[in-house]
Coordinates of C-alpha atoms in Angstrom, one line a residue:
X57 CA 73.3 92.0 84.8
X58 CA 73.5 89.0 82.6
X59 CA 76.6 89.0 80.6
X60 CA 75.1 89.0 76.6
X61 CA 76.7 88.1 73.5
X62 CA 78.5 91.7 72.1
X63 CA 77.1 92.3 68.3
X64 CA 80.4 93.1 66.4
X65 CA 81.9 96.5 65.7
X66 CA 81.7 96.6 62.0
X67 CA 80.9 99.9 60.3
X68 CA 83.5 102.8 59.6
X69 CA 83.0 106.8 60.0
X70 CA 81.3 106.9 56.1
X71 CA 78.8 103.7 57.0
X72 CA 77.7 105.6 60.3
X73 CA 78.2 109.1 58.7
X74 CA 75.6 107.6 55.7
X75 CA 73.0 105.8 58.1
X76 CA 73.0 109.4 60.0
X77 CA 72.4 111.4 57.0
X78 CA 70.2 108.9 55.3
X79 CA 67.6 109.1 58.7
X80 CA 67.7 112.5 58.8
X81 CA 67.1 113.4 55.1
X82 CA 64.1 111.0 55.2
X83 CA 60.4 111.2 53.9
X84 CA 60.6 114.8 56.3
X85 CA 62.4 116.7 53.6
X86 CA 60.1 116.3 50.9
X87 CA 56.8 117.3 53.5
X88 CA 58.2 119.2 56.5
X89 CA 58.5 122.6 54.6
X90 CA 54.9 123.3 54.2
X91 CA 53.6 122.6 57.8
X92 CA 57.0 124.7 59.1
X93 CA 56.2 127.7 56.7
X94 CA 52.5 127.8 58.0
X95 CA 53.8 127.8 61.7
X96 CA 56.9 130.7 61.0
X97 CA 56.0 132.1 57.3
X98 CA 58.7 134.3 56.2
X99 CA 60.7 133.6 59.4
X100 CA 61.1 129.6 58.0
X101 CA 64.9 130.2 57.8
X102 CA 64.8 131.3 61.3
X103 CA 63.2 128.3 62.8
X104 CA 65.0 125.8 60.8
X105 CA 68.4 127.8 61.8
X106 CA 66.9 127.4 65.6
X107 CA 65.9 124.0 65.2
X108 CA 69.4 123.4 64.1
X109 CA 71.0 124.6 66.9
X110 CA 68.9 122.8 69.3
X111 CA 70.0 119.7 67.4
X112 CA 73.9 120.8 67.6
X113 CA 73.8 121.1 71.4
X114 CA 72.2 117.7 70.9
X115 CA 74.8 116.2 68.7
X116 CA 77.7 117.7 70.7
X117 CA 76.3 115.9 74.1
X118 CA 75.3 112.8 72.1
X119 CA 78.7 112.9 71.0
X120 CA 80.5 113.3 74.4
X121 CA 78.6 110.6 75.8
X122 CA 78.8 107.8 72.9
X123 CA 82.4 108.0 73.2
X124 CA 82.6 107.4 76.7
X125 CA 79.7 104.4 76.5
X126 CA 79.9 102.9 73.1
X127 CA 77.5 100.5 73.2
X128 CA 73.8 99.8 71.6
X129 CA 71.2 102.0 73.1
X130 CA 72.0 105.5 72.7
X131 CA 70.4 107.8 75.5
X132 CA 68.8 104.4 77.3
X133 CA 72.4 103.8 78.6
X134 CA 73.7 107.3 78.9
X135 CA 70.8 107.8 81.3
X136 CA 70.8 104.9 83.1
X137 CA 74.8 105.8 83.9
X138 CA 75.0 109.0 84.5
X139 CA 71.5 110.2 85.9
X140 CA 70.0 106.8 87.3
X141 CA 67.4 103.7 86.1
X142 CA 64.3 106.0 85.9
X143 CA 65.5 108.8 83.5
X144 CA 67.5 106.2 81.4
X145 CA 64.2 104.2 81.1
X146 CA 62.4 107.5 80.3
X147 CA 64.4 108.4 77.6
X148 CA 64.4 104.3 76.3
X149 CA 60.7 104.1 76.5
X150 CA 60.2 107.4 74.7
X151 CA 62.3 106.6 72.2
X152 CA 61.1 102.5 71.3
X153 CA 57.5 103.7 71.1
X154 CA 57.8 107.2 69.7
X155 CA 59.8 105.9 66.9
X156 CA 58.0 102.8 66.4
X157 CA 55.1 105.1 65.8
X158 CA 57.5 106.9 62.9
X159 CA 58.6 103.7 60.9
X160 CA 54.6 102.8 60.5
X161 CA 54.2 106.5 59.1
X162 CA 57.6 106.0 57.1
X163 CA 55.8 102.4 55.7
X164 CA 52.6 103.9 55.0
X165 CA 54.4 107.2 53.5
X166 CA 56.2 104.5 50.9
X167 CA 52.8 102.5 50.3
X168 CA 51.2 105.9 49.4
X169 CA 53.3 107.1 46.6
X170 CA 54.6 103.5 45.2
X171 CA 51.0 102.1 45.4
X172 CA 48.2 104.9 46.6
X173 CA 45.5 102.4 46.6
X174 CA 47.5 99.5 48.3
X175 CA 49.4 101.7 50.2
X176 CA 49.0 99.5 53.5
X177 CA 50.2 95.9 51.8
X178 CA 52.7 97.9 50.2
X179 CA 54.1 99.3 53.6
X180 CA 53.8 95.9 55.1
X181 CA 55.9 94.0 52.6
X182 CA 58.4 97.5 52.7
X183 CA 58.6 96.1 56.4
X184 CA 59.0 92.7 55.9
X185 CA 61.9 93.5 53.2
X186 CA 64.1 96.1 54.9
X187 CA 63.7 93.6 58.7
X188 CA 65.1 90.8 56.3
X189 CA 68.3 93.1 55.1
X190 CA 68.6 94.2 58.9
X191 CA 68.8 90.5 59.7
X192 CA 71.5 89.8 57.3
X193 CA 73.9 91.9 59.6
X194 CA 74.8 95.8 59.9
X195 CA 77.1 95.9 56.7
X196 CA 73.9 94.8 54.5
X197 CA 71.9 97.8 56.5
X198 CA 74.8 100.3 55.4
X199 CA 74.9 98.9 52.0
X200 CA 71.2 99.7 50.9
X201 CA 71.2 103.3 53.1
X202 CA 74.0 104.4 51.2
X203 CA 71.9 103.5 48.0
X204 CA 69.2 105.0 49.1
X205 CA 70.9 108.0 50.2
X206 CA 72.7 108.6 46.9
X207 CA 69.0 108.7 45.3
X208 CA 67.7 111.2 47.8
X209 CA 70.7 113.6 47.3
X210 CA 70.4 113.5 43.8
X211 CA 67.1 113.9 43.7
X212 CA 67.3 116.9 46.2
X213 CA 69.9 118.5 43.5
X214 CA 67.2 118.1 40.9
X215 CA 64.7 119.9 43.2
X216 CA 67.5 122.7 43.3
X217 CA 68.1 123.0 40.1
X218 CA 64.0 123.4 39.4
X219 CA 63.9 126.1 42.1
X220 CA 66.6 128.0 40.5
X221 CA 65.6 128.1 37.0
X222 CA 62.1 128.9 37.8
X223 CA 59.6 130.5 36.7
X224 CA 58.7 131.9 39.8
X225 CA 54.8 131.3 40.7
X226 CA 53.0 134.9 40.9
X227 CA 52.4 136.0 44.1
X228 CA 47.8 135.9 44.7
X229 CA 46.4 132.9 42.8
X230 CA 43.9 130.5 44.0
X231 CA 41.5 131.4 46.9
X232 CA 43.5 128.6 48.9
X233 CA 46.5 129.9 48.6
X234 CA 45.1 133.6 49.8
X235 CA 43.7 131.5 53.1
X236 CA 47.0 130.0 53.9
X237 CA 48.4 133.2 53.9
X238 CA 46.2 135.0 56.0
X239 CA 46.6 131.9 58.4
X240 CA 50.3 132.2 58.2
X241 CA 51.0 135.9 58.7
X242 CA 48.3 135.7 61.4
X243 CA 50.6 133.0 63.4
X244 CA 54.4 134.1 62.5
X245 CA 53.7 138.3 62.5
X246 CA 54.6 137.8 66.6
X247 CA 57.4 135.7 66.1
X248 CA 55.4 132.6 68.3
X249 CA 55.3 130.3 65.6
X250 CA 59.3 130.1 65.2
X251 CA 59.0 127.6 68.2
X252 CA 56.5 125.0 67.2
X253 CA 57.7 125.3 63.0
X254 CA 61.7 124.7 64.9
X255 CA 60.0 121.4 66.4
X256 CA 58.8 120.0 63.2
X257 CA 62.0 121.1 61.6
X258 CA 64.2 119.4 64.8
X259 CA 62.1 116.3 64.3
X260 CA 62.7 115.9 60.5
X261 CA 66.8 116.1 61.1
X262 CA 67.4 114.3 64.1
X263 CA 68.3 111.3 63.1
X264 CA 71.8 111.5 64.1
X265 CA 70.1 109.4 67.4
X266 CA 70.9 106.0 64.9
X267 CA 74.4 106.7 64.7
X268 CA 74.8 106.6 68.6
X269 CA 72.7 103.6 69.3
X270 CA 75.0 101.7 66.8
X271 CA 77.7 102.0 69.2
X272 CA 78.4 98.8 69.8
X273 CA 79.1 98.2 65.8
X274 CA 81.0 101.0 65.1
X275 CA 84.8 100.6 64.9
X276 CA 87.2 102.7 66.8
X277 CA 84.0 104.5 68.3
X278 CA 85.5 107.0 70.8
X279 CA 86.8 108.5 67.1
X280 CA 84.5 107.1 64.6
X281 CA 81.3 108.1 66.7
X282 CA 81.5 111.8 67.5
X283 CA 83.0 112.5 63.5
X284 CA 79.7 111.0 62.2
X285 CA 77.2 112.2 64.3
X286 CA 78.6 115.8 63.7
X287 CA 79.4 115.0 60.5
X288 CA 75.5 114.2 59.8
X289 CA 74.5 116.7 61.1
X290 CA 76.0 119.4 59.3
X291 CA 75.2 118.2 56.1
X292 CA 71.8 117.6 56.8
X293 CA 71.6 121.1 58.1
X294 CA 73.0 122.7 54.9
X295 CA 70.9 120.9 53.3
X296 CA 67.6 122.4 55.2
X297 CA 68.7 125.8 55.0
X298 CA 69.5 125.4 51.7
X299 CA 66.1 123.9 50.5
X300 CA 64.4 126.4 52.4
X301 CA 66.1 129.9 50.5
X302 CA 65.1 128.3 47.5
X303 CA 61.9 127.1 48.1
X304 CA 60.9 130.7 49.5
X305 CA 62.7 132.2 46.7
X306 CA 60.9 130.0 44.2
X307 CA 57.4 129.6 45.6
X308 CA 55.2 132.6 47.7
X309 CA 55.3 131.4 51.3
X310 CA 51.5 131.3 50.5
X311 CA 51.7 128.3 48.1
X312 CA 54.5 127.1 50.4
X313 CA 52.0 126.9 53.3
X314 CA 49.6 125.2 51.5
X315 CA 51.1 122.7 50.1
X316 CA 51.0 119.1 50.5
X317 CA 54.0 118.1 48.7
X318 CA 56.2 121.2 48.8
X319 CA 59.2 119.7 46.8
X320 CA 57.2 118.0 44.1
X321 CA 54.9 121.4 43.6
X322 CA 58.8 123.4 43.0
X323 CA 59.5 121.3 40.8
X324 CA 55.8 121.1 38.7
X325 CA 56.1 125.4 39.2
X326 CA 59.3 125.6 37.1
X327 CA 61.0 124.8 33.9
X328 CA 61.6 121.3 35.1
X329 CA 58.1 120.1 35.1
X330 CA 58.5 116.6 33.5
X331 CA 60.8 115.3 35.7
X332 CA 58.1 115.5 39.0
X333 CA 58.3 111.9 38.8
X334 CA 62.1 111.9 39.7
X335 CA 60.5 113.5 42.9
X336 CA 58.1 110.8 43.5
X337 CA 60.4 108.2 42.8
X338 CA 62.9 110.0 45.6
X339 CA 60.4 110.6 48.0
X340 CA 59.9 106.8 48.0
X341 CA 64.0 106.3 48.7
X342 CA 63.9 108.5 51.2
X343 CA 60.8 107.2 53.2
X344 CA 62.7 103.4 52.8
X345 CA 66.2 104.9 53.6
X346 CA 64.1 106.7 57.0
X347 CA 62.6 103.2 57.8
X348 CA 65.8 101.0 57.6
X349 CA 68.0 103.0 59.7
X350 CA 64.5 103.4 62.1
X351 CA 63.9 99.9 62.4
X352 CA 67.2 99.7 62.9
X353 CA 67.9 102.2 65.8
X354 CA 64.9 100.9 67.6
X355 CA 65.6 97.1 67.4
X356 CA 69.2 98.4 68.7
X357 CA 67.8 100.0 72.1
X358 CA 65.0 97.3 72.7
X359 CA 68.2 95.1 72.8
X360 CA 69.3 97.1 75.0
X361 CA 66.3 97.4 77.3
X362 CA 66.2 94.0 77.6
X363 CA 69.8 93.7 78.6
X364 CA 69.0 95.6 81.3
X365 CA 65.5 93.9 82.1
X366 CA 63.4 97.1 81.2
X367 CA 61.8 95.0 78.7
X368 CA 61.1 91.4 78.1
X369 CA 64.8 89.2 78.4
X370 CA 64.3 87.2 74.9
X371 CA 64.4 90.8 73.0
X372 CA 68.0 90.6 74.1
X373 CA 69.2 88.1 72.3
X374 CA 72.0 88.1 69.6
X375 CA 72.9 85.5 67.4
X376 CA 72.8 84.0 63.6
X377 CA 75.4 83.7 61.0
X378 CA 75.4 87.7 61.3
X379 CA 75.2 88.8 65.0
X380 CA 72.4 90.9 65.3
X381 CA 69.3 91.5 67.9
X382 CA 67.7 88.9 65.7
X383 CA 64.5 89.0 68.0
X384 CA 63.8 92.9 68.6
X385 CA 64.3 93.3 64.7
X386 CA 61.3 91.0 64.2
X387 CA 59.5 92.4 67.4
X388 CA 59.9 96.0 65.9
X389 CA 58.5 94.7 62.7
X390 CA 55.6 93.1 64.4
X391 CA 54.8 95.9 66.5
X392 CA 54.9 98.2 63.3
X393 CA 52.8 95.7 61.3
X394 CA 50.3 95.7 64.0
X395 CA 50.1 99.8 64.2
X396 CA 49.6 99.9 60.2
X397 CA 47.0 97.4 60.1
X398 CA 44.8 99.0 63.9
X399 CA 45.4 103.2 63.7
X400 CA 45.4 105.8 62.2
X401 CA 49.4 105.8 61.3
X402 CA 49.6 109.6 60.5
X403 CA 47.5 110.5 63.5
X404 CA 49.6 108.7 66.2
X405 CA 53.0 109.1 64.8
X406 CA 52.5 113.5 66.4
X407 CA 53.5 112.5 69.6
X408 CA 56.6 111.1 68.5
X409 CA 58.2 114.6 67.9
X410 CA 57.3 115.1 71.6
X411 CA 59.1 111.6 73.0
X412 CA 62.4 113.0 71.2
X413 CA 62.6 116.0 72.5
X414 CA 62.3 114.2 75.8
X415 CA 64.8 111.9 74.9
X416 CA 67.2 114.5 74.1
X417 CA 66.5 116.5 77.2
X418 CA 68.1 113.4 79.0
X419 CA 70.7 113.1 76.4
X420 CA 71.7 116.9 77.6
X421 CA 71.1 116.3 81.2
X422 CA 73.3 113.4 80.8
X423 CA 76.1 115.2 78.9
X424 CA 75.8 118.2 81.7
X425 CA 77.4 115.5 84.8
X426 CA 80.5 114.5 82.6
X427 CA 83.8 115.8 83.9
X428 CA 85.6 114.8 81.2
X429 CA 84.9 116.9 78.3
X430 CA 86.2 118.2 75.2
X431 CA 87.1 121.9 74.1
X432 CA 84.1 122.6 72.0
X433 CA 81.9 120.9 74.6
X434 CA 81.1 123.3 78.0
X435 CA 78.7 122.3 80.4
X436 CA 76.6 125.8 79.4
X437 CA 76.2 124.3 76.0
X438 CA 74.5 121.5 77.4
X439 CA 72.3 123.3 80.0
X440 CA 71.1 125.3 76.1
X441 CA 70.1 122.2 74.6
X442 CA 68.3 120.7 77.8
X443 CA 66.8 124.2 78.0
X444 CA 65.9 124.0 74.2
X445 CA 64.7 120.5 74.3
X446 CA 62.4 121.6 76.6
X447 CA 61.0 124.8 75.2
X448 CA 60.3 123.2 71.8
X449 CA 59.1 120.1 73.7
X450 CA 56.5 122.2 75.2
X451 CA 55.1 124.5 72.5
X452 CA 54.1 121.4 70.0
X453 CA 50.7 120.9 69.3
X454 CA 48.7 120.0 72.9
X455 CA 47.8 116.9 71.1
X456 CA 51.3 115.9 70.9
X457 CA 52.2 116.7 74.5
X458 CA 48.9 114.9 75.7
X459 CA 49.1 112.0 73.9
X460 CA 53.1 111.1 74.3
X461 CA 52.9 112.3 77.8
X462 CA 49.8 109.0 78.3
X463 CA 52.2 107.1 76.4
X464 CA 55.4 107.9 79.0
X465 CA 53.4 107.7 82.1
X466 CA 51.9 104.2 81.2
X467 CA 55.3 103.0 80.4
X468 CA 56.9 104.2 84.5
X469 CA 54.0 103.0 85.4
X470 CA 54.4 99.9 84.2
X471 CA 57.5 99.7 85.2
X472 CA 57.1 100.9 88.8
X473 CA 54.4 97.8 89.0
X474 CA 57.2 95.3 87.5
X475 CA 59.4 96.6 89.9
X476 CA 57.4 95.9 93.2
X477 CA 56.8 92.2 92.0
X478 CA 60.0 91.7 91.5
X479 CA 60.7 93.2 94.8
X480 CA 58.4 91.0 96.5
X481 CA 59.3 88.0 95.0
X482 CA 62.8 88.4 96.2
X483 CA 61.6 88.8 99.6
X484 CA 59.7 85.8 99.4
X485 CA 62.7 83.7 98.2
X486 CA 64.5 84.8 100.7
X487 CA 61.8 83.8 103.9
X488 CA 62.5 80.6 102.3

């Protein structure tokens, strides 16, 4: 492999902790609710307690293997290390276009409550802005996330306190709201829609996938690293389970269902009603804070791609006043820009859910060959989350599935036809 410049190793346990935290308790938190309570109804608790512990299998393996290979890429070079080329690329591929796919939908998410009726030049110049702060180096990128963030929890305490001083919407109401009901009780009375609601729910807090592909800019990382990711984690997850009791306890799993904007309707159905624009205007942090530490992460493992000629070499490159992946930060932007100005953002972005479950399978997988592990990390714990990965993988929407499994199988592909020309052209250079 070529040798490429190293980007510097910057950013302390609280600046990986916060970019963690911020990705996780992105635009998801103020929308994910209301799908997940029409999948699992009452049992919402239960599928965002089995969606975190899916994600903690995942954070424990992600963990064990950023500490042994702390570099930029995340599960792309865990992969390619322990399992071979093929699944490394698999989970690389699966996450560059999965997640590309989720910072359009985090740009157009921003547009639409900033700007409804310019919501598309609005997510373009979001873009634009947030690649410029990327290019200014990692610190900058910390900086604003853990501005962001701070909004986003304080707005989350405000939703809280709404929830908890209530009134409490009546239970009946509108003829929608009666509809969503029957549709939920008919899907959650058998327990099956636990699964799918736990892979919206796993989707929404799994952002703790940033922290590892910054491992090549995180001090001390064989410390630093594992602290943050579980760290992350286990704030965001308090923070699920603790939306959801009150949001059940606040609004009938009914109005829950129906919802469009779960957090901003708890907070319009209580005492607090005047402040529902300190929802809007927190919902717009949060989709920026997603998008920054998306663009981010993906930039990150394109970087690494192309170190390892998986995608074109240029996107390797690091350089500037403040050593960063310079040309996959602007690729990433472009690619983004493209997908809000061609598709149907909202529409594509459902496969992504399906490319990260896939990309922590591998992350699992991965973990499952060390020999060198930790207490609190047994090989049995890592055969639950490849196992989990899998189930919730599987039980998505078939639209999901179909489409991200096109997306993965044009990507080997691909590579398989790169592959045999590079094969051939090194047998014709050497008949020379």
């Amino acid at each position: 492999m070529t040798k490429h410049q190293q980007l510097q190793r910057r950013l302390g346990v609280a600046d990986a902790t916060a970019i963690g935290l911020g990705s996780m308790l992105g635009a998801g938190v103020f929308v994910v609710f209301a799908p997940a309570a029409r999948l699992a109804g009452e049992l919402l608790l239960a599928a965002i307690a089995l969606a975190g512990a899916v994600a903690y299998c995942n954070a424990v393996a992600s963990a064990q293997l950023a500490a042994k290979y702390p570099q930029s890429g995340g599960t792309y070079i865990y992969g390619r290390k322990q399992l071979g080329e093929w699944p490394g690329f698999l989970a690389g591929w699966g996450f560059v276009t999965g997640k590309s796919a989720s910072c359009a939908a985090m740009a157009l998410t921003f547009g639409q409550y900033v700007a409804p009726g310019y919501a598309i030049p609005v997510a373009i110049a979001a873009v634009a802005a947030l690649t410029g702060v990327n290019l200014l180096g990692i610190t900058r990128t910390a900086f604003l996330t853990r501005i962001l963030l701070a909004i986003v929890l304080a707005t989350l305490a405000f939703v809280a306190a709404a929830s908890i001083v209530g009134p409490h919407v009546a239970d009946g109401g509108s003829a929608t709201s009666a509809q969503a009901g029957a549709a939920v009780s008919g899907q959650a009375g058998n327990g099956w829609g636990i699964l799918p609601a736990a892979g919206l729910v796993f989707f929404a807090f799994a952002g703790y996938a940033r922290i590892a592909t910054l491992g090549e800019e995180v001090k001390d990382p064989e410390r630093a690293i594992p602290r943050a990711i579980l760290g992350a984690l286990a704030a965001a997850l308090v923070i699920y389970l603790l939306l959801g009791v009150l949001l059940l306890a606040h609004l009938p799993v009914q109005i829950l269902a129906a919802s469009t904007a779960p957090l901003l309707d708890a907070v319009e159905q209580s005492r607090l009603a005047a402040g529902a624009p300190v929802v809007q205007a927190g919902a717009a942090a949060a989709s920026l804070g997603a998008l920054l530490a998306l663009i981010t992460g993906v930039g990150r493992t394109a970087m690494a791609m192309a170190r390892e000629s998986d995608l074109p070499g240029p996107l390797a490159r690091v350089g500037g006043r403040h050593p960063v992946p310079a040309t996959a930060e602007l690729a990433v932007a472009a690619v983004v820009v493209v997908l809000l100005l061609t598709t149907d953002v909202l529409t594509v972005v459902g496969f992504s859910s399906f490319g990260v479950l896939l990309y922590y399978a591998v992350t699992n997988a991965a973990a499952f060959t060390l020999r060198d592990r930790p207490r609190h990390a047994p090989k049995w714990l890592n055969a639950a989350g490849l196992a989990g990965c899998l189930v919730l993988a599987f039980t998505l929407p078939a639209a999901s599935v179909l489409g991200m499994a096109a997306v993965m199988a044009a990507g080997l592909a691909g590579r398989a036809v790169v592959l045999a020309f590079r094969k051939r052209g090194f047998r014709k250079r050497r008949l020379r």
